[in-house]
Amino acid sequence: MIDFKNIKYLKTGSDKQRKVYNFLIESSIFELLKEYNPILTGTIPIGIDLPDSDLDIICECYDYEKFSKNLKSYFGKNEDFKLWTNIFYGIKANIVSFKLDKFRVEIFGQNIPTYQQQAYKHMIVENKILLENGLDFKNKVIQLKISGLKTEPAFAKLLGLNGDPYIELLKLESNFV
């Protein structure tokens, strides 16, 4: 099983994963964010990314004001920098996005341990589904994403899940514990 909490797995992954690893090391993003226990989530770690997929980094922050100030200080001069607050399923999140080198980066902070955040849990469930269902299933997910579906709706469609795909995928988490 891949330890997604440590980006070293990217060093031996696909060409894109190796490029992402080198980018994260050279840019020091994880070093700058280390007090927030960052984890790279989303499609790149599990190999279902598209060419324009961004790097999704989740963080745990308990002082949103300090987190926002730090993100502005670290990344505010980067191209297309944006900082905003949103509520996801009743939980506040501070989010920044920016472009650095060839990558679009989105950093997401909530006052929840990173390994308990929905983005991490979705990635773990999706990875296990991909491992169980093989390459054909993985290619179908990618094709649905190319056609415009987001990741979780693509999984839900292929699995025949009804309702909110983000919630329905989390319900599958207990199948993998």
Short mmCIF file of N, CA and C in Angstrom, two decimals:
data_model
loop_
_atom_site.label_atom_id
_atom_site.label_comp_id
_atom_site.label_asym_id
_atom_site.label_seq_id
_atom_site.Cartn_x
_atom_site.Cartn_y
_atom_site.Cartn_z
N MET A 1 0.84 -1.19 0.00
CA MET A 1 0.00 0.00 0.00
C MET A 1 0.88 1.25 0.00
N ILE A 2 0.53 2.20 -0.81
CA ILE A 2 1.28 3.44 -0.92
C ILE A 2 1.04 4.30 0.32
N ASP A 3 2.11 4.87 0.84
CA ASP A 3 1.99 5.84 1.93
C ASP A 3 1.86 7.22 1.31
N PHE A 4 0.63 7.66 1.10
CA PHE A 4 0.37 8.93 0.45
C PHE A 4 0.74 10.12 1.33
N LYS A 5 1.04 9.88 2.60
CA LYS A 5 1.42 10.98 3.50
C LYS A 5 2.86 11.41 3.28
N ASN A 6 3.62 10.63 2.51
CA ASN A 6 5.02 10.94 2.23
C ASN A 6 5.19 10.97 0.70
N ILE A 7 5.59 12.10 0.16
CA ILE A 7 5.63 12.24 -1.30
C ILE A 7 6.72 11.42 -1.98
N LYS A 8 7.51 10.69 -1.24
CA LYS A 8 8.59 9.90 -1.84
C LYS A 8 8.07 8.87 -2.84
N TYR A 9 6.83 8.41 -2.69
CA TYR A 9 6.27 7.43 -3.63
C TYR A 9 6.25 7.99 -5.06
N LEU A 10 6.18 9.30 -5.17
CA LEU A 10 6.13 9.93 -6.51
C LEU A 10 7.43 9.70 -7.29
N LYS A 11 8.54 9.51 -6.58
CA LYS A 11 9.85 9.33 -7.25
C LYS A 11 9.88 8.13 -8.17
N THR A 12 9.07 7.12 -7.88
CA THR A 12 9.10 5.90 -8.68
C THR A 12 7.81 5.71 -9.47
N GLY A 13 7.02 6.76 -9.58
CA GLY A 13 5.75 6.68 -10.28
C GLY A 13 5.86 6.98 -11.76
N SER A 14 4.76 7.42 -12.33
CA SER A 14 4.71 7.78 -13.75
C SER A 14 5.62 8.97 -14.03
N ASP A 15 5.79 9.27 -15.29
CA ASP A 15 6.61 10.43 -15.67
C ASP A 15 6.08 11.70 -15.01
N LYS A 16 4.76 11.89 -15.04
CA LYS A 16 4.16 13.09 -14.43
C LYS A 16 4.39 13.09 -12.93
N GLN A 17 4.24 11.95 -12.27
CA GLN A 17 4.45 11.89 -10.83
C GLN A 17 5.90 12.23 -10.47
N ARG A 18 6.84 11.75 -11.28
CA ARG A 18 8.25 12.08 -11.03
C ARG A 18 8.49 13.58 -11.21
N LYS A 19 7.86 14.18 -12.23
CA LYS A 19 7.99 15.63 -12.44
C LYS A 19 7.38 16.40 -11.27
N VAL A 20 6.24 15.95 -10.78
CA VAL A 20 5.60 16.59 -9.64
C VAL A 20 6.50 16.49 -8.40
N TYR A 21 7.09 15.32 -8.18
CA TYR A 21 8.00 15.16 -7.05
C TYR A 21 9.14 16.16 -7.13
N ASN A 22 9.78 16.23 -8.29
CA ASN A 22 10.90 17.17 -8.46
C ASN A 22 10.45 18.61 -8.26
N PHE A 23 9.29 18.94 -8.78
CA PHE A 23 8.74 20.29 -8.61
C PHE A 23 8.51 20.60 -7.13
N LEU A 24 7.90 19.66 -6.41
CA LEU A 24 7.61 19.90 -5.00
C LEU A 24 8.88 20.06 -4.18
N ILE A 25 9.91 19.29 -4.51
CA ILE A 25 11.18 19.40 -3.80
C ILE A 25 11.86 20.73 -4.15
N GLU A 26 11.96 21.02 -5.44
CA GLU A 26 12.66 22.24 -5.88
C GLU A 26 11.95 23.51 -5.43
N SER A 27 10.63 23.51 -5.39
CA SER A 27 9.87 24.70 -5.00
C SER A 27 9.76 24.84 -3.48
N SER A 28 10.11 23.80 -2.75
CA SER A 28 10.05 23.77 -1.27
C SER A 28 8.63 23.95 -0.73
N ILE A 29 7.62 23.67 -1.53
CA ILE A 29 6.25 23.87 -1.07
C ILE A 29 5.95 23.05 0.18
N PHE A 30 6.31 21.79 0.19
CA PHE A 30 6.02 20.95 1.35
C PHE A 30 6.85 21.38 2.56
N GLU A 31 8.05 21.85 2.32
CA GLU A 31 8.88 22.35 3.42
C GLU A 31 8.24 23.59 4.04
N LEU A 32 7.75 24.49 3.19
CA LEU A 32 7.09 25.71 3.69
C LEU A 32 5.82 25.38 4.47
N LEU A 33 5.13 24.33 4.05
CA LEU A 33 3.85 23.97 4.66
C LEU A 33 3.96 22.92 5.76
N LYS A 34 5.17 22.52 6.13
CA LYS A 34 5.34 21.36 7.01
C LYS A 34 4.58 21.47 8.33
N GLU A 35 4.41 22.68 8.88
CA GLU A 35 3.68 22.80 10.15
C GLU A 35 2.20 22.47 10.00
N TYR A 36 1.74 22.39 8.74
CA TYR A 36 0.33 22.11 8.46
C TYR A 36 0.09 20.67 7.98
N ASN A 37 1.09 19.81 8.12
CA ASN A 37 0.98 18.40 7.73
C ASN A 37 0.39 18.22 6.33
N PRO A 38 1.04 18.80 5.32
CA PRO A 38 0.49 18.75 3.97
C PRO A 38 0.48 17.34 3.38
N ILE A 39 -0.56 17.08 2.57
CA ILE A 39 -0.64 15.83 1.81
C ILE A 39 -1.10 16.19 0.40
N LEU A 40 -0.40 15.66 -0.59
CA LEU A 40 -0.83 15.81 -1.98
C LEU A 40 -1.99 14.84 -2.20
N THR A 41 -3.13 15.37 -2.62
CA THR A 41 -4.30 14.53 -2.86
C THR A 41 -4.75 14.71 -4.31
N GLY A 42 -5.89 14.14 -4.62
CA GLY A 42 -6.45 14.32 -5.95
C GLY A 42 -6.06 13.22 -6.91
N THR A 43 -6.00 13.59 -8.17
CA THR A 43 -5.86 12.60 -9.24
C THR A 43 -4.41 12.23 -9.55
N ILE A 44 -3.48 13.13 -9.34
CA ILE A 44 -2.08 12.85 -9.68
C ILE A 44 -1.51 11.69 -8.86
N PRO A 45 -1.72 11.67 -7.53
CA PRO A 45 -1.17 10.55 -6.76
C PRO A 45 -1.68 9.18 -7.19
N ILE A 46 -2.92 9.11 -7.69
CA ILE A 46 -3.47 7.80 -8.05
C ILE A 46 -3.49 7.57 -9.57
N GLY A 47 -2.84 8.45 -10.31
CA GLY A 47 -2.61 8.21 -11.73
C GLY A 47 -3.82 8.33 -12.63
N ILE A 48 -4.79 9.16 -12.27
CA ILE A 48 -5.94 9.37 -13.15
C ILE A 48 -6.06 10.85 -13.53
N ASP A 49 -4.94 11.53 -13.52
CA ASP A 49 -4.91 12.95 -13.83
C ASP A 49 -4.98 13.19 -15.34
N LEU A 50 -5.41 14.37 -15.68
CA LEU A 50 -5.43 14.84 -17.06
C LEU A 50 -4.27 15.82 -17.22
N PRO A 51 -3.90 16.16 -18.45
CA PRO A 51 -2.77 17.08 -18.64
C PRO A 51 -2.91 18.40 -17.88
N ASP A 52 -4.13 18.88 -17.69
CA ASP A 52 -4.31 20.17 -17.01
C ASP A 52 -4.68 20.02 -15.53
N SER A 53 -4.55 18.83 -14.98
CA SER A 53 -4.87 18.62 -13.56
C SER A 53 -3.94 19.45 -12.68
N ASP A 54 -4.53 20.03 -11.61
CA ASP A 54 -3.70 20.82 -10.71
C ASP A 54 -3.19 19.94 -9.57
N LEU A 55 -2.26 20.51 -8.81
CA LEU A 55 -1.74 19.83 -7.63
C LEU A 55 -2.60 20.24 -6.46
N ASP A 56 -3.30 19.31 -5.86
CA ASP A 56 -4.16 19.57 -4.72
C ASP A 56 -3.42 19.19 -3.45
N ILE A 57 -3.18 20.19 -2.62
CA ILE A 57 -2.46 19.96 -1.37
C ILE A 57 -3.38 20.34 -0.23
N ILE A 58 -3.65 19.37 0.65
CA ILE A 58 -4.48 19.66 1.81
C ILE A 58 -3.58 19.91 3.02
N CYS A 59 -4.07 20.76 3.90
CA CYS A 59 -3.33 21.11 5.11
C CYS A 59 -4.29 21.15 6.29
N GLU A 60 -3.74 20.94 7.48
CA GLU A 60 -4.55 21.13 8.68
C GLU A 60 -4.10 22.44 9.33
N CYS A 61 -5.08 23.32 9.53
CA CYS A 61 -4.77 24.61 10.14
C CYS A 61 -5.82 24.90 11.20
N TYR A 62 -5.37 25.37 12.33
CA TYR A 62 -6.29 25.68 13.42
C TYR A 62 -6.41 27.18 13.64
N ASP A 63 -5.53 27.94 13.01
CA ASP A 63 -5.58 29.40 13.04
C ASP A 63 -5.67 29.86 11.59
N TYR A 64 -6.91 30.07 11.13
CA TYR A 64 -7.12 30.41 9.72
C TYR A 64 -6.44 31.71 9.32
N GLU A 65 -6.42 32.67 10.23
CA GLU A 65 -5.80 33.96 9.92
C GLU A 65 -4.29 33.80 9.70
N LYS A 66 -3.64 33.07 10.58
CA LYS A 66 -2.20 32.81 10.44
C LYS A 66 -1.93 32.01 9.16
N PHE A 67 -2.75 31.00 8.92
CA PHE A 67 -2.60 30.18 7.71
C PHE A 67 -2.67 31.06 6.46
N SER A 68 -3.67 31.93 6.40
CA SER A 68 -3.83 32.82 5.24
C SER A 68 -2.64 33.76 5.09
N LYS A 69 -2.18 34.33 6.20
CA LYS A 69 -1.01 35.22 6.15
C LYS A 69 0.21 34.48 5.64
N ASN A 70 0.41 33.26 6.15
CA ASN A 70 1.56 32.47 5.70
C ASN A 70 1.46 32.14 4.21
N LEU A 71 0.28 31.76 3.75
CA LEU A 71 0.12 31.43 2.34
C LEU A 71 0.38 32.64 1.46
N LYS A 72 -0.10 33.81 1.88
CA LYS A 72 0.17 35.05 1.13
C LYS A 72 1.66 35.33 1.10
N SER A 73 2.31 35.16 2.24
CA SER A 73 3.74 35.41 2.33
C SER A 73 4.54 34.45 1.45
N TYR A 74 4.17 33.16 1.49
CA TYR A 74 4.91 32.14 0.74
C TYR A 74 4.64 32.19 -0.77
N PHE A 75 3.38 32.40 -1.14
CA PHE A 75 2.98 32.19 -2.53
C PHE A 75 2.31 33.38 -3.21
N GLY A 76 2.12 34.49 -2.49
CA GLY A 76 1.36 35.62 -2.99
C GLY A 76 1.90 36.28 -4.24
N LYS A 77 3.18 36.11 -4.51
CA LYS A 77 3.77 36.74 -5.70
C LYS A 77 3.70 35.85 -6.94
N ASN A 78 3.16 34.66 -6.78
CA ASN A 78 3.06 33.74 -7.91
C ASN A 78 1.92 34.15 -8.84
N GLU A 79 2.04 33.75 -10.08
CA GLU A 79 1.05 34.06 -11.11
C GLU A 79 -0.33 33.54 -10.71
N ASP A 80 -1.34 34.35 -10.97
CA ASP A 80 -2.76 34.00 -10.72
C ASP A 80 -3.07 33.66 -9.26
N PHE A 81 -2.34 34.25 -8.32
CA PHE A 81 -2.59 33.97 -6.91
C PHE A 81 -3.98 34.45 -6.51
N LYS A 82 -4.72 33.55 -5.85
CA LYS A 82 -6.05 33.88 -5.32
C LYS A 82 -6.17 33.21 -3.95
N LEU A 83 -6.82 33.91 -3.04
CA LEU A 83 -7.06 33.38 -1.69
C LEU A 83 -8.52 33.60 -1.37
N TRP A 84 -9.21 32.56 -0.90
CA TRP A 84 -10.60 32.69 -0.53
C TRP A 84 -10.97 31.70 0.56
N THR A 85 -12.14 31.92 1.13
CA THR A 85 -12.69 31.03 2.17
C THR A 85 -13.98 30.43 1.64
N ASN A 86 -14.21 29.18 1.98
CA ASN A 86 -15.43 28.51 1.56
C ASN A 86 -15.86 27.57 2.68
N ILE A 87 -17.08 27.09 2.59
CA ILE A 87 -17.60 26.11 3.55
C ILE A 87 -17.91 24.83 2.77
N PHE A 88 -17.36 23.71 3.23
CA PHE A 88 -17.60 22.41 2.60
C PHE A 88 -18.25 21.49 3.62
N TYR A 89 -19.49 21.13 3.35
CA TYR A 89 -20.24 20.26 4.26
C TYR A 89 -20.15 20.76 5.70
N GLY A 90 -20.31 22.08 5.85
CA GLY A 90 -20.35 22.70 7.17
C GLY A 90 -19.00 23.00 7.79
N ILE A 91 -17.91 22.75 7.09
CA ILE A 91 -16.57 22.98 7.64
C ILE A 91 -15.86 24.06 6.82
N LYS A 92 -15.38 25.07 7.51
CA LYS A 92 -14.67 26.18 6.87
C LYS A 92 -13.35 25.70 6.27
N ALA A 93 -12.98 26.30 5.15
CA ALA A 93 -11.70 26.02 4.52
C ALA A 93 -11.14 27.31 3.93
N ASN A 94 -9.86 27.52 4.13
CA ASN A 94 -9.14 28.59 3.43
C ASN A 94 -8.40 27.93 2.28
N ILE A 95 -8.49 28.57 1.12
CA ILE A 95 -7.95 27.98 -0.10
C ILE A 95 -7.14 29.02 -0.84
N VAL A 96 -6.01 28.61 -1.39
CA VAL A 96 -5.25 29.45 -2.31
C VAL A 96 -5.00 28.67 -3.58
N SER A 97 -4.93 29.40 -4.67
CA SER A 97 -4.50 28.78 -5.92
C SER A 97 -3.54 29.74 -6.59
N PHE A 98 -2.63 29.16 -7.35
CA PHE A 98 -1.64 29.96 -8.07
C PHE A 98 -0.96 29.06 -9.09
N LYS A 99 -0.22 29.70 -9.97
CA LYS A 99 0.55 28.96 -10.95
C LYS A 99 2.02 29.17 -10.64
N LEU A 100 2.77 28.10 -10.68
CA LEU A 100 4.20 28.15 -10.45
C LEU A 100 4.86 27.18 -11.43
N ASP A 101 5.79 27.68 -12.19
CA ASP A 101 6.40 26.91 -13.27
C ASP A 101 5.29 26.39 -14.19
N LYS A 102 5.25 25.09 -14.42
CA LYS A 102 4.23 24.52 -15.32
C LYS A 102 2.99 24.03 -14.58
N PHE A 103 2.96 24.23 -13.28
CA PHE A 103 1.90 23.62 -12.48
C PHE A 103 0.94 24.65 -11.88
N ARG A 104 -0.33 24.28 -11.87
CA ARG A 104 -1.33 25.03 -11.11
C ARG A 104 -1.43 24.31 -9.76
N VAL A 105 -1.37 25.08 -8.70
CA VAL A 105 -1.37 24.53 -7.35
C VAL A 105 -2.59 25.06 -6.60
N GLU A 106 -3.26 24.17 -5.87
CA GLU A 106 -4.34 24.58 -4.98
C GLU A 106 -4.04 24.03 -3.60
N ILE A 107 -4.01 24.93 -2.62
CA ILE A 107 -3.73 24.53 -1.24
C ILE A 107 -5.00 24.80 -0.44
N PHE A 108 -5.39 23.80 0.32
CA PHE A 108 -6.69 23.77 0.99
C PHE A 108 -6.44 23.50 2.47
N GLY A 109 -6.87 24.40 3.35
CA GLY A 109 -6.65 24.21 4.78
C GLY A 109 -7.93 24.16 5.58
N GLN A 110 -8.05 23.15 6.43
CA GLN A 110 -9.19 23.00 7.33
C GLN A 110 -8.68 22.65 8.73
N ASN A 111 -9.51 22.88 9.73
CA ASN A 111 -9.10 22.57 11.10
C ASN A 111 -9.42 21.12 11.46
N ILE A 112 -8.99 20.24 10.58
CA ILE A 112 -9.16 18.79 10.72
C ILE A 112 -7.81 18.16 10.33
N PRO A 113 -7.36 17.12 11.02
CA PRO A 113 -6.14 16.45 10.57
C PRO A 113 -6.25 16.07 9.09
N THR A 114 -5.17 16.24 8.36
CA THR A 114 -5.23 16.01 6.91
C THR A 114 -5.71 14.61 6.55
N TYR A 115 -5.29 13.60 7.29
CA TYR A 115 -5.70 12.23 6.96
C TYR A 115 -7.18 11.97 7.25
N GLN A 116 -7.86 12.94 7.88
CA GLN A 116 -9.31 12.80 8.12
C GLN A 116 -10.14 13.68 7.20
N GLN A 117 -9.47 14.48 6.36
CA GLN A 117 -10.21 15.36 5.45
C GLN A 117 -10.79 14.56 4.29
N GLN A 118 -11.89 15.08 3.75
CA GLN A 118 -12.58 14.37 2.68
C GLN A 118 -11.70 14.13 1.46
N ALA A 119 -10.88 15.09 1.09
CA ALA A 119 -10.03 14.91 -0.10
C ALA A 119 -9.11 13.70 0.06
N TYR A 120 -8.56 13.54 1.23
CA TYR A 120 -7.68 12.39 1.49
C TYR A 120 -8.48 11.09 1.48
N LYS A 121 -9.62 11.10 2.17
CA LYS A 121 -10.44 9.89 2.22
C LYS A 121 -10.94 9.50 0.83
N HIS A 122 -11.35 10.48 0.02
CA HIS A 122 -11.78 10.17 -1.35
C HIS A 122 -10.65 9.51 -2.12
N MET A 123 -9.44 10.08 -2.01
CA MET A 123 -8.30 9.53 -2.75
C MET A 123 -8.01 8.09 -2.33
N ILE A 124 -8.07 7.81 -1.03
CA ILE A 124 -7.80 6.46 -0.55
C ILE A 124 -8.85 5.48 -1.08
N VAL A 125 -10.12 5.87 -1.00
CA VAL A 125 -11.20 5.01 -1.51
C VAL A 125 -11.04 4.80 -3.01
N GLU A 126 -10.80 5.88 -3.74
CA GLU A 126 -10.65 5.77 -5.20
C GLU A 126 -9.47 4.90 -5.57
N ASN A 127 -8.36 5.04 -4.86
CA ASN A 127 -7.19 4.21 -5.15
C ASN A 127 -7.51 2.73 -4.94
N LYS A 128 -8.21 2.41 -3.88
CA LYS A 128 -8.55 1.01 -3.61
C LYS A 128 -9.52 0.47 -4.66
N ILE A 129 -10.46 1.30 -5.09
CA ILE A 129 -11.38 0.90 -6.15
C ILE A 129 -10.61 0.64 -7.44
N LEU A 130 -9.66 1.51 -7.75
CA LEU A 130 -8.84 1.32 -8.95
C LEU A 130 -8.04 0.02 -8.87
N LEU A 131 -7.46 -0.25 -7.72
CA LEU A 131 -6.67 -1.47 -7.55
C LEU A 131 -7.54 -2.71 -7.70
N GLU A 132 -8.77 -2.65 -7.18
CA GLU A 132 -9.67 -3.80 -7.26
C GLU A 132 -10.24 -4.03 -8.66
N ASN A 133 -10.39 -2.94 -9.42
CA ASN A 133 -11.10 -3.04 -10.70
C ASN A 133 -10.22 -3.00 -11.94
N GLY A 134 -8.95 -2.76 -11.79
CA GLY A 134 -8.01 -2.90 -12.89
C GLY A 134 -7.96 -1.75 -13.89
N LEU A 135 -7.13 -1.98 -14.91
CA LEU A 135 -6.80 -0.96 -15.90
C LEU A 135 -7.99 -0.52 -16.73
N ASP A 136 -8.87 -1.43 -17.09
CA ASP A 136 -10.03 -1.06 -17.89
C ASP A 136 -10.91 -0.05 -17.15
N PHE A 137 -11.13 -0.30 -15.87
CA PHE A 137 -11.93 0.62 -15.05
C PHE A 137 -11.23 1.97 -14.96
N LYS A 138 -9.92 1.94 -14.73
CA LYS A 138 -9.13 3.18 -14.64
C LYS A 138 -9.26 3.98 -15.94
N ASN A 139 -9.16 3.31 -17.06
CA ASN A 139 -9.29 4.01 -18.35
C ASN A 139 -10.69 4.59 -18.54
N LYS A 140 -11.70 3.90 -18.04
CA LYS A 140 -13.07 4.44 -18.12
C LYS A 140 -13.22 5.69 -17.27
N VAL A 141 -12.62 5.69 -16.10
CA VAL A 141 -12.64 6.89 -15.24
C VAL A 141 -11.99 8.05 -15.99
N ILE A 142 -10.83 7.80 -16.57
CA ILE A 142 -10.11 8.86 -17.29
C ILE A 142 -10.94 9.36 -18.47
N GLN A 143 -11.58 8.44 -19.20
CA GLN A 143 -12.42 8.86 -20.34
C GLN A 143 -13.59 9.73 -19.88
N LEU A 144 -14.23 9.37 -18.78
CA LEU A 144 -15.31 10.20 -18.25
C LEU A 144 -14.80 11.57 -17.82
N LYS A 145 -13.60 11.61 -17.26
CA LYS A 145 -13.01 12.89 -16.89
C LYS A 145 -12.70 13.73 -18.13
N ILE A 146 -12.21 13.09 -19.17
CA ILE A 146 -11.95 13.81 -20.43
C ILE A 146 -13.24 14.38 -20.99
N SER A 147 -14.33 13.64 -20.81
CA SER A 147 -15.63 14.10 -21.34
C SER A 147 -16.24 15.21 -20.48
N GLY A 148 -15.61 15.54 -19.35
CA GLY A 148 -16.06 16.67 -18.56
C GLY A 148 -16.51 16.39 -17.15
N LEU A 149 -16.63 15.11 -16.77
CA LEU A 149 -17.04 14.80 -15.40
C LEU A 149 -15.88 15.03 -14.43
N LYS A 150 -16.21 15.45 -13.24
CA LYS A 150 -15.22 15.52 -12.17
C LYS A 150 -14.95 14.09 -11.70
N THR A 151 -13.91 13.93 -10.90
CA THR A 151 -13.46 12.60 -10.49
C THR A 151 -14.52 11.81 -9.74
N GLU A 152 -15.06 12.37 -8.67
CA GLU A 152 -16.01 11.62 -7.85
C GLU A 152 -17.28 11.26 -8.62
N PRO A 153 -17.85 12.19 -9.41
CA PRO A 153 -19.00 11.80 -10.25
C PRO A 153 -18.66 10.70 -11.26
N ALA A 154 -17.43 10.69 -11.78
CA ALA A 154 -17.03 9.64 -12.71
C ALA A 154 -17.03 8.27 -12.01
N PHE A 155 -16.45 8.21 -10.81
CA PHE A 155 -16.46 6.96 -10.04
C PHE A 155 -17.89 6.54 -9.74
N ALA A 156 -18.71 7.49 -9.28
CA ALA A 156 -20.09 7.18 -8.92
C ALA A 156 -20.85 6.61 -10.12
N LYS A 157 -20.65 7.20 -11.28
CA LYS A 157 -21.34 6.72 -12.49
C LYS A 157 -20.93 5.29 -12.80
N LEU A 158 -19.65 5.01 -12.79
CA LEU A 158 -19.17 3.66 -13.11
C LEU A 158 -19.58 2.62 -12.07
N LEU A 159 -19.71 3.07 -10.83
CA LEU A 159 -20.09 2.15 -9.75
C LEU A 159 -21.60 2.07 -9.55
N GLY A 160 -22.35 2.88 -10.28
CA GLY A 160 -23.80 2.88 -10.15
C GLY A 160 -24.29 3.47 -8.84
N LEU A 161 -23.55 4.43 -8.29
CA LEU A 161 -23.94 5.06 -7.04
C LEU A 161 -24.91 6.20 -7.31
N ASN A 162 -25.95 6.30 -6.50
CA ASN A 162 -26.93 7.37 -6.63
C ASN A 162 -26.75 8.37 -5.50
N GLY A 163 -27.18 9.60 -5.72
CA GLY A 163 -27.06 10.63 -4.69
C GLY A 163 -25.81 11.45 -4.90
N ASP A 164 -25.42 12.18 -3.88
CA ASP A 164 -24.23 13.03 -3.92
C ASP A 164 -23.00 12.12 -4.04
N PRO A 165 -22.27 12.19 -5.16
CA PRO A 165 -21.14 11.26 -5.35
C PRO A 165 -20.04 11.42 -4.31
N TYR A 166 -19.89 12.62 -3.77
CA TYR A 166 -18.85 12.85 -2.77
C TYR A 166 -19.20 12.12 -1.47
N ILE A 167 -20.45 12.14 -1.09
CA ILE A 167 -20.91 11.45 0.12
C ILE A 167 -20.96 9.94 -0.11
N GLU A 168 -21.46 9.54 -1.27
CA GLU A 168 -21.60 8.10 -1.57
C GLU A 168 -20.25 7.40 -1.59
N LEU A 169 -19.22 8.07 -2.12
CA LEU A 169 -17.88 7.45 -2.13
C LEU A 169 -17.35 7.30 -0.71
N LEU A 170 -17.62 8.28 0.15
CA LEU A 170 -17.16 8.17 1.53
C LEU A 170 -17.83 7.00 2.25
N LYS A 171 -19.05 6.67 1.86
CA LYS A 171 -19.75 5.53 2.47
C LYS A 171 -19.02 4.22 2.16
N LEU A 172 -18.26 4.19 1.08
CA LEU A 172 -17.53 2.98 0.71
C LEU A 172 -16.26 2.79 1.55
N GLU A 173 -15.86 3.83 2.26
CA GLU A 173 -14.62 3.79 3.04
C GLU A 173 -14.62 2.60 4.00
N SER A 174 -15.76 2.30 4.61
CA SER A 174 -15.80 1.20 5.58
C SER A 174 -15.54 -0.16 4.92
N ASN A 175 -15.72 -0.24 3.60
CA ASN A 175 -15.44 -1.50 2.89
C ASN A 175 -13.94 -1.80 2.83
N PHE A 176 -13.12 -0.76 3.08
CA PHE A 176 -11.68 -0.92 2.91
C PHE A 176 -10.91 -0.87 4.21
N VAL A 177 -11.60 -0.85 5.33
CA VAL A 177 -10.90 -0.74 6.62
C VAL A 177 -10.54 -2.12 7.13
#
